[in-house]
Amino acid sequence: MGFVGQVFIEALTAGFITITGVFVVGAVLFALLQVFIHFRLYHLLDGAAKKMECQQ
């Protein structure tokens, strides 16, 4: 029972670390994507606003 319990706890710990790592990497990538999209949209809107001003 002790051996099985130890293996189970190690597997659980490894799984938890893996899931946490994946979650952290995912969160970082998501944040970078949000920033990238924000800057792209801002740049596009800024460019569109400048074009509108030039046409008037």
PDB file of N, CA, C and O in Angstrom, chain B, residues numbered from 101:
ATOM      1  N   MET B 101       0.837  -1.200   0.000  1.00  0.00           N
ATOM      2  CA  MET B 101       0.000   0.000   0.000  1.00  0.00           C
ATOM      3  C   MET B 101       0.873   1.251   0.000  1.00  0.00           C
ATOM      4  O   MET B 101       0.576   2.219  -0.700  1.00  0.00           O
ATOM      5  N   GLY B 102       1.965   1.229   0.798  1.00  0.00           N
ATOM      6  CA  GLY B 102       2.857   2.379   0.912  1.00  0.00           C
ATOM      7  C   GLY B 102       3.467   2.750  -0.427  1.00  0.00           C
ATOM      8  O   GLY B 102       3.524   3.926  -0.786  1.00  0.00           O
ATOM      9  N   PHE B 103       3.927   1.738  -1.171  1.00  0.00           N
ATOM     10  CA  PHE B 103       4.567   1.968  -2.477  1.00  0.00           C
ATOM     11  C   PHE B 103       3.559   2.574  -3.455  1.00  0.00           C
ATOM     12  O   PHE B 103       3.865   3.548  -4.142  1.00  0.00           O
ATOM     13  N   VAL B 104       2.371   2.000  -3.515  1.00  0.00           N
ATOM     14  CA  VAL B 104       1.324   2.481  -4.422  1.00  0.00           C
ATOM     15  C   VAL B 104       0.947   3.913  -4.056  1.00  0.00           C
ATOM     16  O   VAL B 104       0.786   4.759  -4.936  1.00  0.00           O
ATOM     17  N   GLY B 105       0.809   4.184  -2.770  1.00  0.00           N
ATOM     18  CA  GLY B 105       0.478   5.523  -2.295  1.00  0.00           C
ATOM     19  C   GLY B 105       1.543   6.528  -2.691  1.00  0.00           C
ATOM     20  O   GLY B 105       1.231   7.637  -3.126  1.00  0.00           O
ATOM     21  N   GLN B 106       2.811   6.134  -2.538  1.00  0.00           N
ATOM     22  CA  GLN B 106       3.932   7.019  -2.879  1.00  0.00           C
ATOM     23  C   GLN B 106       3.943   7.326  -4.380  1.00  0.00           C
ATOM     24  O   GLN B 106       4.118   8.475  -4.785  1.00  0.00           O
ATOM     25  N   VAL B 107       3.754   6.290  -5.194  1.00  0.00           N
ATOM     26  CA  VAL B 107       3.713   6.460  -6.652  1.00  0.00           C
ATOM     27  C   VAL B 107       2.556   7.375  -7.034  1.00  0.00           C
ATOM     28  O   VAL B 107       2.699   8.255  -7.882  1.00  0.00           O
ATOM     29  N   PHE B 108       1.397   7.155  -6.392  1.00  0.00           N
ATOM     30  CA  PHE B 108       0.206   7.957  -6.676  1.00  0.00           C
ATOM     31  C   PHE B 108       0.462   9.430  -6.337  1.00  0.00           C
ATOM     32  O   PHE B 108       0.115  10.320  -7.113  1.00  0.00           O
ATOM     33  N   ILE B 109       1.066   9.677  -5.179  1.00  0.00           N
ATOM     34  CA  ILE B 109       1.364  11.054  -4.752  1.00  0.00           C
ATOM     35  C   ILE B 109       2.368  11.710  -5.700  1.00  0.00           C
ATOM     36  O   ILE B 109       2.227  12.884  -6.044  1.00  0.00           O
ATOM     37  N   GLU B 110       3.379  10.950  -6.121  1.00  0.00           N
ATOM     38  CA  GLU B 110       4.373  11.487  -7.062  1.00  0.00           C
ATOM     39  C   GLU B 110       3.732  11.811  -8.403  1.00  0.00           C
ATOM     40  O   GLU B 110       4.023  12.848  -9.000  1.00  0.00           O
ATOM     41  N   ALA B 111       2.863  10.927  -8.876  1.00  0.00           N
ATOM     42  CA  ALA B 111       2.160  11.150 -10.141  1.00  0.00           C
ATOM     43  C   ALA B 111       1.261  12.375 -10.032  1.00  0.00           C
ATOM     44  O   ALA B 111       1.181  13.184 -10.956  1.00  0.00           O
ATOM     45  N   LEU B 112       0.589  12.504  -8.897  1.00  0.00           N
ATOM     46  CA  LEU B 112      -0.306  13.636  -8.651  1.00  0.00           C
ATOM     47  C   LEU B 112       0.495  14.939  -8.642  1.00  0.00           C
ATOM     48  O   LEU B 112       0.093  15.935  -9.243  1.00  0.00           O
ATOM     49  N   THR B 113       1.640  14.911  -7.945  1.00  0.00           N
ATOM     50  CA  THR B 113       2.502  16.098  -7.859  1.00  0.00           C
ATOM     51  C   THR B 113       3.024  16.487  -9.237  1.00  0.00           C
ATOM     52  O   THR B 113       3.007  17.660  -9.610  1.00  0.00           O
ATOM     53  N   ALA B 114       3.492  15.484  -9.995  1.00  0.00           N
ATOM     54  CA  ALA B 114       4.006  15.730 -11.343  1.00  0.00           C
ATOM     55  C   ALA B 114       2.900  16.294 -12.235  1.00  0.00           C
ATOM     56  O   ALA B 114       3.124  17.234 -12.997  1.00  0.00           O
ATOM     57  N   GLY B 115       1.713  15.714 -12.131  1.00  0.00           N
ATOM     58  CA  GLY B 115       0.574  16.179 -12.914  1.00  0.00           C
ATOM     59  C   GLY B 115       0.209  17.607 -12.562  1.00  0.00           C
ATOM     60  O   GLY B 115      -0.077  18.418 -13.443  1.00  0.00           O
ATOM     61  N   PHE B 116       0.220  17.917 -11.263  1.00  0.00           N
ATOM     62  CA  PHE B 116      -0.113  19.261 -10.794  1.00  0.00           C
ATOM     63  C   PHE B 116       0.893  20.280 -11.319  1.00  0.00           C
ATOM     64  O   PHE B 116       0.517  21.359 -11.779  1.00  0.00           O
ATOM     65  N   ILE B 117       2.192  19.922 -11.244  1.00  0.00           N
ATOM     66  CA  ILE B 117       3.261  20.807 -11.738  1.00  0.00           C
ATOM     67  C   ILE B 117       3.101  21.027 -13.248  1.00  0.00           C
ATOM     68  O   ILE B 117       3.243  22.146 -13.740  1.00  0.00           O
ATOM     69  N   THR B 118       2.804  19.945 -13.972  1.00  0.00           N
ATOM     70  CA  THR B 118       2.627  20.032 -15.426  1.00  0.00           C
ATOM     71  C   THR B 118       1.458  20.947 -15.776  1.00  0.00           C
ATOM     72  O   THR B 118       1.572  21.828 -16.629  1.00  0.00           O
ATOM     73  N   ILE B 119       0.321  20.719 -15.092  1.00  0.00           N
ATOM     74  CA  ILE B 119      -0.879  21.525 -15.342  1.00  0.00           C
ATOM     75  C   ILE B 119      -0.619  22.999 -15.005  1.00  0.00           C
ATOM     76  O   ILE B 119      -1.016  23.896 -15.748  1.00  0.00           O
ATOM     77  N   THR B 120       0.047  23.227 -13.883  1.00  0.00           N
ATOM     78  CA  THR B 120       0.371  24.594 -13.466  1.00  0.00           C
ATOM     79  C   THR B 120       1.278  25.258 -14.502  1.00  0.00           C
ATOM     80  O   THR B 120       1.072  26.415 -14.869  1.00  0.00           O
ATOM     81  N   GLY B 121       2.279  24.518 -14.966  1.00  0.00           N
ATOM     82  CA  GLY B 121       3.206  25.032 -15.976  1.00  0.00           C
ATOM     83  C   GLY B 121       2.488  25.391 -17.261  1.00  0.00           C
ATOM     84  O   GLY B 121       2.721  26.453 -17.840  1.00  0.00           O
ATOM     85  N   VAL B 122       1.609  24.494 -17.708  1.00  0.00           N
ATOM     86  CA  VAL B 122       0.832  24.732 -18.933  1.00  0.00           C
ATOM     87  C   VAL B 122      -0.057  25.961 -18.748  1.00  0.00           C
ATOM     88  O   VAL B 122      -0.171  26.797 -19.645  1.00  0.00           O
ATOM     89  N   PHE B 123      -0.685  26.062 -17.574  1.00  0.00           N
ATOM     90  CA  PHE B 123      -1.578  27.177 -17.281  1.00  0.00           C
ATOM     91  C   PHE B 123      -0.809  28.501 -17.292  1.00  0.00           C
ATOM     92  O   PHE B 123      -1.274  29.489 -17.860  1.00  0.00           O
ATOM     93  N   VAL B 124       0.374  28.515 -16.661  1.00  0.00           N
ATOM     94  CA  VAL B 124       1.202  29.726 -16.604  1.00  0.00           C
ATOM     95  C   VAL B 124       1.634  30.139 -18.011  1.00  0.00           C
ATOM     96  O   VAL B 124       1.533  31.310 -18.378  1.00  0.00           O
ATOM     97  N   VAL B 125       2.115  29.171 -18.797  1.00  0.00           N
ATOM     98  CA  VAL B 125       2.546  29.460 -20.175  1.00  0.00           C
ATOM     99  C   VAL B 125       1.363  29.981 -20.991  1.00  0.00           C
ATOM    100  O   VAL B 125       1.497  30.944 -21.746  1.00  0.00           O
ATOM    101  N   GLY B 126       0.214  29.342 -20.833  1.00  0.00           N
ATOM    102  CA  GLY B 126      -1.000  29.774 -21.535  1.00  0.00           C
ATOM    103  C   GLY B 126      -1.398  31.187 -21.157  1.00  0.00           C
ATOM    104  O   GLY B 126      -1.758  31.990 -22.017  1.00  0.00           O
ATOM    105  N   ALA B 127      -1.333  31.489 -19.866  1.00  0.00           N
ATOM    106  CA  ALA B 127      -1.692  32.824 -19.378  1.00  0.00           C
ATOM    107  C   ALA B 127      -0.747  33.887 -19.941  1.00  0.00           C
ATOM    108  O   ALA B 127      -1.184  34.967 -20.340  1.00  0.00           O
ATOM    109  N   VAL B 128       0.549  33.572 -19.969  1.00  0.00           N
ATOM    110  CA  VAL B 128       1.551  34.507 -20.498  1.00  0.00           C
ATOM    111  C   VAL B 128       1.315  34.745 -21.994  1.00  0.00           C
ATOM    112  O   VAL B 128       1.330  35.884 -22.459  1.00  0.00           O
ATOM    113  N   LEU B 129       1.099  33.660 -22.737  1.00  0.00           N
ATOM    114  CA  LEU B 129       0.843  33.783 -24.176  1.00  0.00           C
ATOM    115  C   LEU B 129      -0.426  34.577 -24.430  1.00  0.00           C
ATOM    116  O   LEU B 129      -0.475  35.405 -25.339  1.00  0.00           O
ATOM    117  N   PHE B 130      -1.468  34.321 -23.615  1.00  0.00           N
ATOM    118  CA  PHE B 130      -2.735  35.038 -23.758  1.00  0.00           C
ATOM    119  C   PHE B 130      -2.536  36.535 -23.507  1.00  0.00           C
ATOM    120  O   PHE B 130      -3.075  37.373 -24.230  1.00  0.00           O
ATOM    121  N   ALA B 131      -1.756  36.857 -22.472  1.00  0.00           N
ATOM    122  CA  ALA B 131      -1.474  38.259 -22.149  1.00  0.00           C
ATOM    123  C   ALA B 131      -0.720  38.941 -23.290  1.00  0.00           C
ATOM    124  O   ALA B 131      -1.037  40.070 -23.664  1.00  0.00           O
ATOM    125  N   LEU B 132       0.272  38.251 -23.836  1.00  0.00           N
ATOM    126  CA  LEU B 132       1.048  38.801 -24.959  1.00  0.00           C
ATOM    127  C   LEU B 132       0.152  39.002 -26.174  1.00  0.00           C
ATOM    128  O   LEU B 132       0.280  39.993 -26.892  1.00  0.00           O
ATOM    129  N   LEU B 133      -0.755  38.056 -26.398  1.00  0.00           N
ATOM    130  CA  LEU B 133      -1.686  38.147 -27.524  1.00  0.00           C
ATOM    131  C   LEU B 133      -2.608  39.348 -27.349  1.00  0.00           C
ATOM    132  O   LEU B 133      -2.860  40.085 -28.302  1.00  0.00           O
ATOM    133  N   GLN B 134      -3.112  39.548 -26.126  1.00  0.00           N
ATOM    134  CA  GLN B 134      -3.981  40.682 -25.820  1.00  0.00           C
ATOM    135  C   GLN B 134      -3.257  41.999 -26.091  1.00  0.00           C
ATOM    136  O   GLN B 134      -3.813  42.907 -26.710  1.00  0.00           O
ATOM    137  N   VAL B 135      -2.013  42.093 -25.623  1.00  0.00           N
ATOM    138  CA  VAL B 135      -1.202  43.300 -25.821  1.00  0.00           C
ATOM    139  C   VAL B 135      -0.966  43.531 -27.314  1.00  0.00           C
ATOM    140  O   VAL B 135      -1.090  44.652 -27.807  1.00  0.00           O
ATOM    141  N   PHE B 136      -0.625  42.452 -28.026  1.00  0.00           N
ATOM    142  CA  PHE B 136      -0.366  42.530 -29.463  1.00  0.00           C
ATOM    143  C   PHE B 136      -1.604  43.030 -30.204  1.00  0.00           C
ATOM    144  O   PHE B 136      -1.520  43.939 -31.030  1.00  0.00           O
ATOM    145  N   ILE B 137      -2.769  42.419 -29.896  1.00  0.00           N
ATOM    146  CA  ILE B 137      -4.033  42.812 -30.536  1.00  0.00           C
ATOM    147  C   ILE B 137      -4.350  44.266 -30.208  1.00  0.00           C
ATOM    148  O   ILE B 137      -4.764  45.030 -31.080  1.00  0.00           O
ATOM    149  N   HIS B 138      -4.155  44.645 -28.950  1.00  0.00           N
ATOM    150  CA  HIS B 138      -4.436  46.015 -28.512  1.00  0.00           C
ATOM    151  C   HIS B 138      -3.616  47.019 -29.318  1.00  0.00           C
ATOM    152  O   HIS B 138      -4.143  48.009 -29.826  1.00  0.00           O
ATOM    153  N   PHE B 139      -2.317  46.744 -29.425  1.00  0.00           N
ATOM    154  CA  PHE B 139      -1.443  47.661 -30.159  1.00  0.00           C
ATOM    155  C   PHE B 139      -1.770  47.683 -31.649  1.00  0.00           C
ATOM    156  O   PHE B 139      -1.717  48.736 -32.285  1.00  0.00           O
ATOM    157  N   ARG B 140      -2.108  46.521 -32.203  1.00  0.00           N
ATOM    158  CA  ARG B 140      -2.464  46.446 -33.625  1.00  0.00           C
ATOM    159  C   ARG B 140      -3.734  47.260 -33.894  1.00  0.00           C
ATOM    160  O   ARG B 140      -3.796  48.045 -34.840  1.00  0.00           O
ATOM    161  N   LEU B 141      -4.746  47.054 -33.039  1.00  0.00           N
ATOM    162  CA  LEU B 141      -6.005  47.779 -33.196  1.00  0.00           C
ATOM    163  C   LEU B 141      -5.785  49.281 -33.033  1.00  0.00           C
ATOM    164  O   LEU B 141      -6.304  50.088 -33.805  1.00  0.00           O
ATOM    165  N   TYR B 142      -5.004  49.638 -32.010  1.00  0.00           N
ATOM    166  CA  TYR B 142      -4.725  51.055 -31.758  1.00  0.00           C
ATOM    167  C   TYR B 142      -4.020  51.665 -32.965  1.00  0.00           C
ATOM    168  O   TYR B 142      -4.344  52.774 -33.389  1.00  0.00           O
ATOM    169  N   HIS B 143      -3.061  50.937 -33.506  1.00  0.00           N
ATOM    170  CA  HIS B 143      -2.292  51.409 -34.665  1.00  0.00           C
ATOM    171  C   HIS B 143      -3.213  51.585 -35.877  1.00  0.00           C
ATOM    172  O   HIS B 143      -3.146  52.590 -36.585  1.00  0.00           O
ATOM    173  N   LEU B 144      -4.077  50.581 -36.101  1.00  0.00           N
ATOM    174  CA  LEU B 144      -5.012  50.636 -37.234  1.00  0.00           C
ATOM    175  C   LEU B 144      -5.992  51.797 -37.082  1.00  0.00           C
ATOM    176  O   LEU B 144      -6.241  52.536 -38.035  1.00  0.00           O
ATOM    177  N   LEU B 145      -6.551  51.954 -35.867  1.00  0.00           N
ATOM    178  CA  LEU B 145      -7.506  53.039 -35.616  1.00  0.00           C
ATOM    179  C   LEU B 145      -6.826  54.395 -35.749  1.00  0.00           C
ATOM    180  O   LEU B 145      -7.398  55.334 -36.301  1.00  0.00           O
ATOM    181  N   ASP B 146      -5.606  54.490 -35.240  1.00  0.00           N
ATOM    182  CA  ASP B 146      -4.832  55.727 -35.319  1.00  0.00           C
ATOM    183  C   ASP B 146      -4.570  56.080 -36.782  1.00  0.00           C
ATOM    184  O   ASP B 146      -4.714  57.232 -37.192  1.00  0.00           O
ATOM    185  N   GLY B 147      -4.181  55.063 -37.564  1.00  0.00           N
ATOM    186  CA  GLY B 147      -3.926  55.260 -38.991  1.00  0.00           C
ATOM    187  C   GLY B 147      -5.191  55.690 -39.716  1.00  0.00           C
ATOM    188  O   GLY B 147      -5.153  56.576 -40.571  1.00  0.00           O
ATOM    189  N   ALA B 148      -6.317  55.060 -39.373  1.00  0.00           N
ATOM    190  CA  ALA B 148      -7.602  55.402 -39.995  1.00  0.00           C
ATOM    191  C   ALA B 148      -7.992  56.838 -39.644  1.00  0.00           C
ATOM    192  O   ALA B 148      -8.479  57.579 -40.498  1.00  0.00           O
ATOM    193  N   ALA B 149      -7.779  57.226 -38.394  1.00  0.00           N
ATOM    194  CA  ALA B 149      -8.108  58.584 -37.940  1.00  0.00           C
ATOM    195  C   ALA B 149      -7.264  59.613 -38.694  1.00  0.00           C
ATOM    196  O   ALA B 149      -7.762  60.670 -39.083  1.00  0.00           O
ATOM    197  N   LYS B 150      -5.994  59.297 -38.894  1.00  0.00           N
ATOM    198  CA  LYS B 150      -5.095  60.207 -39.613  1.00  0.00           C
ATOM    199  C   LYS B 150      -5.518  60.334 -41.081  1.00  0.00           C
ATOM    200  O   LYS B 150      -5.463  61.423 -41.653  1.00  0.00           O
ATOM    201  N   LYS B 151      -5.940  59.220 -41.685  1.00  0.00           N
ATOM    202  CA  LYS B 151      -6.421  59.250 -43.072  1.00  0.00           C
ATOM    203  C   LYS B 151      -7.664  60.124 -43.191  1.00  0.00           C
ATOM    204  O   LYS B 151      -7.810  60.902 -44.133  1.00  0.00           O
ATOM    205  N   MET B 152      -8.562  59.976 -42.205  1.00  0.00           N
ATOM    206  CA  MET B 152      -9.807  60.772 -42.188  1.00  0.00           C
ATOM    207  C   MET B 152      -9.451  62.263 -42.105  1.00  0.00           C
ATOM    208  O   MET B 152     -10.029  63.088 -42.813  1.00  0.00           O
ATOM    209  N   GLU B 153      -8.506  62.591 -41.242  1.00  0.00           N
ATOM    210  CA  GLU B 153      -8.093  64.004 -41.078  1.00  0.00           C
ATOM    211  C   GLU B 153      -7.491  64.535 -42.364  1.00  0.00           C
ATOM    212  O   GLU B 153      -7.746  65.678 -42.743  1.00  0.00           O
ATOM    213  N   CYS B 154      -6.705  63.727 -43.033  1.00  0.00           N
ATOM    214  CA  CYS B 154      -6.057  64.147 -44.270  1.00  0.00           C
ATOM    215  C   CYS B 154      -7.101  64.400 -45.367  1.00  0.00           C
ATOM    216  O   CYS B 154      -6.952  65.330 -46.160  1.00  0.00           O
ATOM    217  N   GLN B 155      -8.138  63.588 -45.412  1.00  0.00           N
ATOM    218  CA  GLN B 155      -9.176  63.723 -46.450  1.00  0.00           C
ATOM    219  C   GLN B 155     -10.015  64.975 -46.249  1.00  0.00           C
ATOM    220  O   GLN B 155     -10.503  65.544 -47.225  1.00  0.00           O
ATOM    221  N   GLN B 156     -10.196  65.418 -45.015  1.00  0.00           N
ATOM    222  CA  GLN B 156     -11.056  66.589 -44.744  1.00  0.00           C
ATOM    223  C   GLN B 156     -10.434  67.907 -45.161  1.00  0.00           C
ATOM    224  O   GLN B 156     -11.048  68.960 -44.991  1.00  0.00           O
TER     225      GLN B 156
END
